[in-house]
Short mmCIF file of C-alpha atoms in Angstrom, two decimals:
data_model
loop_
_atom_site.label_atom_id
_atom_site.label_comp_id
_atom_site.label_asym_id
_atom_site.label_seq_id
_atom_site.Cartn_x
_atom_site.Cartn_y
_atom_site.Cartn_z
CA MET Y 21 34.17 173.48 114.06
CA HIS Y 22 32.50 170.12 113.80
CA GLU Y 23 35.75 168.67 112.41
CA ALA Y 24 37.85 170.27 115.22
CA TRP Y 25 35.51 168.75 117.89
CA ARG Y 26 35.88 165.28 116.28
CA PHE Y 27 39.60 165.62 116.37
CA PHE Y 28 39.52 166.65 120.02
CA LEU Y 29 37.33 163.66 120.88
CA LEU Y 30 39.80 161.36 119.11
CA PHE Y 31 42.73 162.89 120.96
CA PHE Y 32 41.04 162.97 124.29
CA GLY Y 33 39.70 159.48 123.99
CA ALA Y 34 43.00 158.03 123.06
CA ALA Y 35 44.97 159.94 125.71
CA ILE Y 36 42.75 159.77 128.72
CA VAL Y 37 39.59 157.66 128.35
CA ALA Y 38 41.28 154.63 126.86
CA ASN Y 39 44.62 155.39 128.42
CA ILE Y 40 47.17 153.04 126.98
CA LEU Y 41 48.86 152.23 130.27
CA LEU Y 42 46.18 152.19 132.86
CA ILE Y 43 43.12 151.03 130.90
CA ARG Y 44 44.61 148.89 128.18
CA PHE Y 45 47.81 147.63 129.84
CA ILE Y 46 49.99 148.13 126.73
CA ALA Y 47 53.55 149.09 127.33
CA LEU Y 48 53.75 148.21 131.00
CA CYS Y 49 57.37 147.19 130.90
CA PRO Y 50 58.84 150.65 130.33
CA PHE Y 51 56.12 151.88 132.74
CA PHE Y 52 57.52 149.89 135.65
CA GLY Y 53 61.11 149.85 134.34
CA VAL Y 54 61.70 153.50 133.69
CA SER Y 55 59.40 155.19 136.25
CA ASN Y 56 62.07 155.05 138.99
CA SER Y 57 62.94 158.71 138.62
CA LEU Y 58 61.27 161.75 137.21
CA GLU Y 59 64.17 162.64 134.97
CA THR Y 60 64.50 159.36 133.09
CA SER Y 61 60.71 159.20 132.59
CA LEU Y 62 60.67 162.62 130.99
CA GLY Y 63 63.41 161.55 128.55
CA MET Y 64 61.52 158.44 127.71
CA SER Y 65 58.22 160.34 127.20
CA ILE Y 66 59.79 162.79 124.74
CA SER Y 67 61.38 160.06 122.63
CA VAL Y 68 58.20 157.94 122.66
CA ILE Y 69 55.96 160.88 121.45
CA PHE Y 70 58.42 161.57 118.65
CA VAL Y 71 59.03 157.97 117.48
CA MET Y 72 55.32 157.00 117.82
CA VAL Y 73 53.99 159.69 115.64
CA MET Y 74 56.65 159.09 112.91
CA ALA Y 75 56.11 155.37 113.06
CA THR Y 76 52.36 155.64 112.62
CA SER Y 77 52.67 157.97 109.78
CA VAL Y 78 55.13 155.70 107.85
CA SER Y 79 53.11 152.53 108.66
CA TRP Y 80 49.90 154.22 107.54
CA LEU Y 81 51.52 155.14 104.23
CA ALA Y 82 53.03 151.76 103.91
CA TRP Y 83 49.67 150.07 104.55
CA ASN Y 84 47.59 152.28 102.34
CA TYR Y 85 49.88 152.63 99.40
CA VAL Y 86 51.85 149.39 99.39
CA LEU Y 87 50.49 146.58 101.47
CA ASP Y 88 46.83 146.96 100.90
CA PRO Y 89 46.84 147.64 97.13
CA LEU Y 90 49.06 144.62 96.63
CA GLU Y 91 46.74 142.57 98.88
CA VAL Y 92 49.58 141.20 101.01
CA GLY Y 93 48.62 143.14 104.10
CA GLN Y 94 47.48 140.36 106.39
CA PHE Y 95 50.65 138.28 105.79
CA LEU Y 96 53.12 141.09 105.97
CA TYR Y 97 51.86 143.76 108.22
CA ILE Y 98 53.64 142.49 111.40
CA PRO Y 99 57.13 142.29 109.88
CA THR Y 100 56.68 145.48 107.90
CA PHE Y 101 55.57 147.59 110.83
CA ILE Y 102 58.24 146.30 113.17
CA LEU Y 103 60.86 146.86 110.59
CA VAL Y 104 59.55 150.41 110.00
CA ILE Y 105 59.68 151.06 113.70
CA ALA Y 106 63.15 149.53 114.17
CA SER Y 107 64.65 151.50 111.25
CA LEU Y 108 62.97 154.67 112.35
CA VAL Y 109 64.36 154.30 115.87
CA GLN Y 110 67.87 153.66 114.42
CA PHE Y 111 67.43 156.69 112.12
CA VAL Y 112 66.39 159.03 114.89
CA GLU Y 113 69.21 157.80 117.00
CA MET Y 114 71.73 158.62 114.27
CA VAL Y 115 70.20 162.06 113.64
CA ILE Y 116 70.16 163.02 117.29
CA LYS Y 117 73.75 161.83 117.73
CA LYS Y 118 74.89 164.07 114.89
CA THR Y 119 72.93 167.12 115.60
CA SER Y 120 72.71 167.24 119.38
CA PRO Y 121 75.15 165.10 121.40
CA PRO Y 122 73.88 166.41 124.80
CA LEU Y 123 70.34 165.25 123.92
CA TYR Y 124 71.75 161.99 122.69
CA ARG Y 125 73.46 161.39 126.00
CA ALA Y 126 70.41 162.35 127.91
CA MET Y 127 68.18 159.96 126.00
CA GLY Y 128 70.88 157.29 125.84
CA ILE Y 129 69.47 153.82 126.41
CA TYR Y 130 65.89 154.83 126.06
CA LEU Y 131 66.04 155.33 122.37
CA PRO Y 132 66.84 151.68 121.36
CA LEU Y 133 64.34 150.55 123.99
CA ILE Y 134 61.50 152.16 122.02
CA THR Y 135 61.83 149.48 119.34
CA THR Y 136 60.39 146.96 121.77
CA ASN Y 137 57.86 149.35 123.26
CA CYS Y 138 54.51 147.67 122.58
CA ALA Y 139 52.71 150.96 122.50
CA VAL Y 140 54.35 152.03 119.22
CA LEU Y 141 53.45 148.86 117.49
CA ALA Y 142 49.94 148.95 118.94
CA ALA Y 143 49.30 152.47 117.75
CA ALA Y 144 50.69 151.64 114.26
CA THR Y 145 48.54 148.49 114.00
CA GLU Y 146 45.43 150.23 115.23
CA SER Y 147 45.78 153.04 112.76
CA VAL Y 148 45.10 150.54 109.97
CA LYS Y 149 43.19 147.79 111.68
CA PRO Y 150 40.31 148.37 114.15
CA GLY Y 151 41.44 148.10 117.71
CA PHE Y 152 39.54 146.53 120.56
CA PHE Y 153 38.16 149.76 122.04
CA THR Y 154 35.51 149.75 119.27
CA LYS Y 155 33.76 152.98 120.34
CA LEU Y 156 36.96 154.94 119.62
CA ASN Y 157 37.26 153.43 116.22
CA ILE Y 158 33.69 154.17 115.11
CA ALA Y 159 34.68 157.81 115.17
CA TYR Y 160 37.75 156.77 113.33
CA SER Y 161 37.70 156.79 109.55
CA TYR Y 162 41.34 155.89 109.05
CA GLY Y 163 42.31 159.04 107.32
CA PHE Y 164 45.92 160.11 107.60
CA VAL Y 165 45.19 163.17 109.80
CA GLU Y 166 43.02 161.10 112.16
CA ALA Y 167 45.71 158.47 112.37
CA VAL Y 168 48.29 161.01 113.45
CA ILE Y 169 46.00 162.66 115.90
CA TYR Y 170 45.05 159.29 117.43
CA THR Y 171 48.70 158.42 117.81
CA LEU Y 172 49.55 161.71 119.36
CA GLY Y 173 46.77 161.12 121.78
CA VAL Y 174 48.07 157.69 122.70
CA ALA Y 175 51.65 159.04 123.13
CA VAL Y 176 50.57 162.01 125.24
CA GLY Y 177 48.51 159.69 127.46
CA PHE Y 178 51.47 157.48 127.87
CA SER Y 179 53.75 160.35 128.81
CA VAL Y 180 51.35 162.01 131.23
CA VAL Y 181 50.76 158.79 133.23
CA LEU Y 182 54.44 157.85 133.09
CA VAL Y 183 55.59 161.19 134.55
CA ILE Y 184 52.93 161.34 137.19
CA PHE Y 185 53.68 157.71 138.22
CA ALA Y 186 57.43 158.43 138.43
CA ALA Y 187 56.78 161.38 140.75
CA MET Y 188 54.60 159.04 142.92
CA ARG Y 189 57.19 156.34 143.10
CA GLU Y 190 59.90 158.77 144.24
CA ARG Y 191 57.62 159.35 147.22
CA ILE Y 192 56.64 155.73 147.81
CA ASP Y 193 60.36 154.87 148.17
CA LEU Y 194 60.36 156.97 151.37
CA ALA Y 195 57.13 155.52 152.75
CA PRO Y 196 57.01 152.79 155.45
CA VAL Y 197 55.69 149.83 153.47
CA PRO Y 198 55.43 146.19 154.76
CA LYS Y 199 58.58 144.32 154.07
CA PHE Y 200 57.33 141.84 151.39
CA PHE Y 201 55.45 144.62 149.65
CA ARG Y 202 58.49 146.70 149.03
CA GLY Y 203 59.55 147.46 145.51
CA VAL Y 204 57.38 145.93 142.79
CA PRO Y 205 54.23 144.94 144.71
CA ILE Y 206 53.61 148.35 146.17
CA ALA Y 207 54.20 149.92 142.79
CA PHE Y 208 51.51 147.68 141.39
CA ILE Y 209 49.08 148.61 144.20
CA ALA Y 210 49.73 152.29 143.45
CA ALA Y 211 49.05 151.54 139.82
CA ALA Y 212 45.77 149.85 140.74
CA LEU Y 213 44.54 152.95 142.52
CA PHE Y 214 45.74 155.10 139.68
CA SER Y 215 43.88 152.97 137.19
CA LEU Y 216 40.75 153.15 139.39
CA ALA Y 217 41.01 156.91 139.18
CA PHE Y 218 41.21 156.76 135.43
CA MET Y 219 38.16 154.56 135.18
CA GLY Y 220 36.24 157.61 136.26
CA PHE Y 221 36.76 159.06 132.82
CA ALA Y 222 34.90 156.24 131.15
CA GLY Y 223 31.81 157.48 129.40
CA MET Y 224 32.91 161.08 129.23
CA PHE Y 225 31.67 162.83 126.10
CA GLY Y 226 30.01 159.44 125.31
CA LEU Y 227 33.39 157.91 124.48
CA MET H 24 82.93 127.75 138.04
CA GLU H 25 80.28 127.02 135.53
CA LYS H 26 77.62 124.63 136.80
CA GLU H 27 76.80 121.81 134.42
CA ARG H 28 73.59 122.76 132.65
CA THR H 29 71.14 119.92 132.27
CA LEU H 30 68.21 119.91 129.96
CA TRP H 31 65.84 119.33 132.91
CA GLY H 32 67.36 122.24 134.70
CA GLU H 33 66.89 124.48 131.69
CA PHE H 34 63.35 123.44 131.56
CA ILE H 35 62.39 123.79 135.21
CA LYS H 36 64.09 127.14 135.87
CA GLY H 37 61.34 128.95 134.04
CA PHE H 38 58.70 128.23 136.76
CA ILE H 39 60.32 129.81 139.81
CA THR H 40 63.94 131.00 139.61
CA THR H 41 63.70 132.89 136.30
CA ASN H 42 60.02 133.12 136.00
CA PRO H 43 59.59 135.73 133.23
CA LEU H 44 56.71 137.59 134.86
CA LEU H 45 57.43 137.42 138.58
CA VAL H 46 61.19 137.51 138.60
CA LEU H 47 62.42 139.02 135.33
CA MET H 48 59.49 141.40 135.19
CA VAL H 49 59.21 141.21 131.34
CA GLY H 50 56.01 140.56 129.35
CA LEU H 51 53.71 142.13 131.90
CA CYS H 52 51.40 143.89 129.59
CA SER H 53 49.84 140.85 127.94
CA SER H 54 49.54 138.97 131.18
CA LEU H 55 47.55 141.80 132.84
CA ALA H 56 45.18 142.42 129.91
CA ILE H 57 44.52 138.83 128.91
CA SER H 58 43.87 137.42 132.38
CA THR H 59 40.20 138.28 132.59
CA ARG H 60 39.24 134.92 131.01
CA VAL H 61 40.92 131.52 131.58
CA GLU H 62 40.05 130.46 128.05
CA SER H 63 41.92 133.44 126.44
CA CYS H 64 44.84 132.67 128.69
CA ILE H 65 45.10 129.07 127.40
CA PHE H 66 45.28 130.35 123.79
CA MET H 67 47.69 133.18 124.63
CA GLY H 68 49.95 130.74 126.51
CA MET H 69 50.01 128.32 123.63
CA ALA H 70 50.82 131.11 121.21
CA VAL H 71 53.68 132.35 123.37
CA ILE H 72 55.09 128.88 123.95
CA PHE H 73 55.01 128.19 120.22
CA VAL H 74 56.62 131.45 119.26
CA LEU H 75 59.24 131.37 122.04
CA THR H 76 60.30 127.78 121.43
CA CYS H 77 60.45 128.08 117.61
CA SER H 78 62.30 131.40 117.56
CA ASN H 79 64.75 130.11 120.26
CA ILE H 80 65.44 127.01 118.15
CA ILE H 81 65.93 129.09 114.92
CA ILE H 82 68.06 131.72 116.58
CA SER H 83 70.20 129.09 118.27
CA LEU H 84 70.69 127.36 114.97
CA ILE H 85 71.84 130.42 113.13
CA ARG H 86 73.68 132.08 116.04
CA ASN H 87 77.08 131.65 114.42
CA LEU H 88 76.02 133.21 111.10
CA ILE H 89 74.53 136.43 112.51
CA PRO H 90 76.71 139.54 112.30
CA ASP H 91 76.73 141.27 115.72
CA GLN H 92 75.65 144.69 114.45
CA ILE H 93 72.34 143.65 112.92
CA ARG H 94 71.38 140.89 115.34
CA ILE H 95 68.34 142.68 116.74
CA PRO H 96 66.64 143.22 113.34
CA ILE H 97 67.34 139.52 112.43
CA PHE H 98 65.86 138.33 115.75
CA ILE H 99 62.79 140.53 115.14
CA VAL H 100 62.25 139.17 111.67
CA VAL H 101 62.55 135.59 112.92
CA ILE H 102 60.04 136.30 115.72
CA ALA H 103 57.66 138.29 113.44
CA SER H 104 57.50 135.37 111.05
CA PHE H 105 56.37 132.95 113.78
CA VAL H 106 53.84 135.55 115.09
CA THR H 107 52.42 135.80 111.60
CA ILE H 108 51.93 132.07 111.59
CA VAL H 109 50.09 132.32 114.93
CA ASP H 110 48.13 135.34 113.69
CA LEU H 111 46.87 133.52 110.61
CA THR H 112 46.21 130.29 112.55
CA LEU H 113 44.10 131.92 115.24
CA LYS H 114 42.07 133.78 112.65
CA THR H 115 40.37 130.43 111.96
CA ILE H 116 38.84 130.68 115.51
CA PRO H 117 37.11 134.04 115.13
CA ALA H 118 35.73 134.28 118.76
CA VAL H 119 39.16 133.90 120.28
CA TYR H 120 40.87 136.03 117.63
CA GLU H 121 38.50 138.90 118.41
CA ARG H 122 39.04 138.70 122.20
CA LEU H 123 42.78 138.60 121.85
CA GLY H 124 42.66 141.43 119.36
CA VAL H 125 45.87 143.54 119.24
CA TRP H 126 47.70 141.17 121.62
CA ILE H 127 48.58 138.70 118.84
CA PRO H 128 50.66 141.10 116.77
CA LEU H 129 52.02 142.49 120.01
CA ILE H 130 53.73 139.11 120.75
CA VAL H 131 56.48 140.44 118.39
CA VAL H 132 57.40 143.05 120.95
CA ASN H 133 56.64 140.93 123.93
CA CYS H 134 59.79 141.49 125.94
CA ILE H 135 59.93 137.87 127.03
CA ILE H 136 60.61 136.63 123.53
CA LEU H 137 63.20 139.21 122.55
CA ALA H 138 64.82 139.00 125.97
CA ARG H 139 65.32 135.23 125.68
CA ALA H 140 66.52 135.50 122.05
CA GLU H 141 69.10 138.17 123.00
CA GLY H 142 70.07 137.01 126.45
CA TYR H 143 69.96 133.21 126.05
CA ALA H 144 69.31 131.63 122.63
CA SER H 145 72.06 133.59 120.90
CA SER H 146 74.67 131.83 122.97
CA ALA H 147 73.21 128.42 123.81
CA LYS H 148 73.06 124.98 122.28
CA VAL H 149 69.96 124.16 120.23
CA SER H 150 68.67 121.62 122.71
CA HIS H 151 69.21 123.98 125.65
CA ALA H 152 67.51 126.82 123.81
CA MET H 153 64.52 124.67 123.02
CA MET H 154 64.08 123.53 126.63
CA ASP H 155 64.56 127.17 127.80
CA GLY H 156 61.76 128.28 125.41
CA LEU H 157 59.38 125.58 126.60
CA GLY H 158 60.15 126.23 130.28
CA ILE H 159 59.93 130.00 130.16
CA GLY H 160 56.80 129.74 128.07
CA LEU H 161 55.15 127.31 130.50
CA GLY H 162 56.22 129.46 133.40
CA TYR H 163 54.58 132.42 131.80
CA THR H 164 51.45 130.29 131.14
CA CYS H 165 51.31 129.19 134.75
CA VAL H 166 51.28 132.67 136.09
CA LEU H 167 48.76 133.62 133.47
CA LEU H 168 46.52 130.77 134.56
CA ILE H 169 46.78 131.49 138.29
CA MET H 170 45.93 135.19 137.68
CA SER H 171 42.99 134.45 135.37
CA VAL H 172 41.52 131.77 137.69
CA VAL H 173 41.67 134.27 140.62
CA ARG H 174 40.23 137.05 138.55
CA GLU H 175 37.50 135.26 136.75
CA LEU H 176 36.41 133.07 139.68
CA PHE H 177 36.30 135.81 142.26
CA GLY H 178 35.38 138.56 139.84
CA THR H 179 32.39 136.93 138.16
CA GLY H 180 31.71 133.94 140.44
CA LYS H 181 32.26 131.26 137.83
CA ILE H 182 34.72 130.05 135.24
CA VAL H 183 33.40 129.65 131.75
CA MET H 184 35.33 127.71 129.15
CA PHE H 185 34.16 127.11 125.66
CA GLU H 186 30.67 128.08 126.70
CA HIS H 187 30.56 125.47 129.59
CA THR H 188 30.57 126.59 133.21
CA ILE H 189 33.48 124.63 134.77
CA ILE H 190 33.33 125.87 138.32
CA SER H 191 30.65 128.04 139.85
CA LEU H 192 30.56 129.69 143.32
CA GLY H 193 26.72 129.82 143.03
CA THR H 194 26.42 133.54 143.43
CA ASN H 195 26.90 136.46 141.23
CA LYS H 196 27.43 139.00 143.98
CA MET H 197 31.15 139.18 143.69
CA PRO H 198 33.59 142.08 143.84
CA ALA H 199 33.67 143.20 140.28
CA ILE H 200 36.79 145.13 140.80
CA LEU H 201 38.90 141.98 140.26
CA ILE H 202 37.63 141.59 136.71
CA LEU H 203 38.18 145.28 136.01
CA PHE H 204 41.38 147.07 135.19
CA PRO H 205 42.57 147.72 138.83
CA GLY H 206 41.98 144.02 139.66
CA ALA H 207 44.80 143.03 137.26
CA PHE H 208 47.26 145.25 139.08
CA ILE H 209 46.11 144.14 142.53
CA THR H 210 46.20 140.38 141.60
CA PHE H 211 49.70 140.75 140.30
CA ALA H 212 50.86 142.82 143.28
CA LEU H 213 49.60 140.11 145.67
CA LEU H 214 51.31 137.39 143.69
CA SER H 215 54.57 139.26 143.64
CA ALA H 216 54.30 140.06 147.33
CA LEU H 217 53.69 136.40 147.96
CA LEU H 218 56.85 135.43 146.20
CA GLN H 219 58.84 138.08 148.03
CA TRP H 220 57.40 136.81 151.37
CA TYR H 221 58.39 133.24 150.47
CA GLN H 222 61.93 134.24 149.46
CA GLN H 223 62.38 136.31 152.63
CA ARG H 224 61.26 133.41 154.83
CA ARG H 225 63.58 130.98 153.10
CA LYS H 226 66.60 133.25 153.39
CA PRO H 227 66.00 135.31 156.49
CA GLU H 228 69.66 136.37 156.63
CA ILE H 229 69.37 138.41 153.40
CA GLU H 230 67.61 141.61 154.18
CA GLY H 231 65.38 143.69 151.84
CA GLY H 232 65.13 143.15 148.13
#
């Protein structure tokens, strides 16, 4: 029971309290680039959840069984992790292309874009090195299961906000907005209010 | 009709016409997260200028040797090497390293750098690629500095650099929202609106945008 509660806190903290988009500003480029329509943002979310969890698992194994024992971690972690992510994305792309062409067409351009999604690298890095939301990381003992749950939380937080924001932007497009605020500026104002709302979660469960 | 590209033109375009943050809309994440302190922005700007310029030069030098199919992994390896140099260098200044935190490794996936490598340096002369890297990097740093000055000055009432107060408004009753998370979005929205307003005033015949 105690263990389950700790996992829930880790998940909830990563997904909502320290939301990767609105509180930590990681991965804003896809946030503003892909959130034009609900459909594309859904495709992006699913691919990100999948790739992120896989990338963290492999990076965690690489760090704990190869880089750290050989004591080359601090020199090689950046190239290693980014290569892990890039090859995973390529691999996932090939598998999906073979097994399910309709899904491949639906995900299309978003799959390769995930390589440069900062959130994936951030989650992988933070699963082996302490991040800057220290409170989350105290609860965080760097076990494999915790790393995966943390990453799942990050990815779900990313997806939830991305999808809600896409739905909001579809409405904003129809709204009467001052001329020089159209497009990007009003999207940022909306994001500011959204972020203000998420700040309300700070301190929940003492996270 | 290709216009003659001058070195100065390649340098200066990063500030307004192809400013990475305001016009190309890439590399937003770090700019919003870092801009709470002017001091962090200076270090982040230097790191980005260094990585961008060096990777542009290297990629431009080897552009004829890279097979097309694996160009992205090669770009990423080049960029990751320079980011590791920055990572290990900044580690010698623990206070700064701690504050920049995860943003240093994240320079690897900073869209600005990969975008310039893919879209520009892989098809340009070395001298042009170098000036492009410097210009885009400085353009990024300028926007970063504007945002951080606004946020730190009006969010906390003073600007502190290296433990010295540079400018003080003489009060600490300031709207703290600017230094908090929503303030980053609002500051960027206002900057971006300002640019749109300027462009629409200059070219009134072109509607919308």
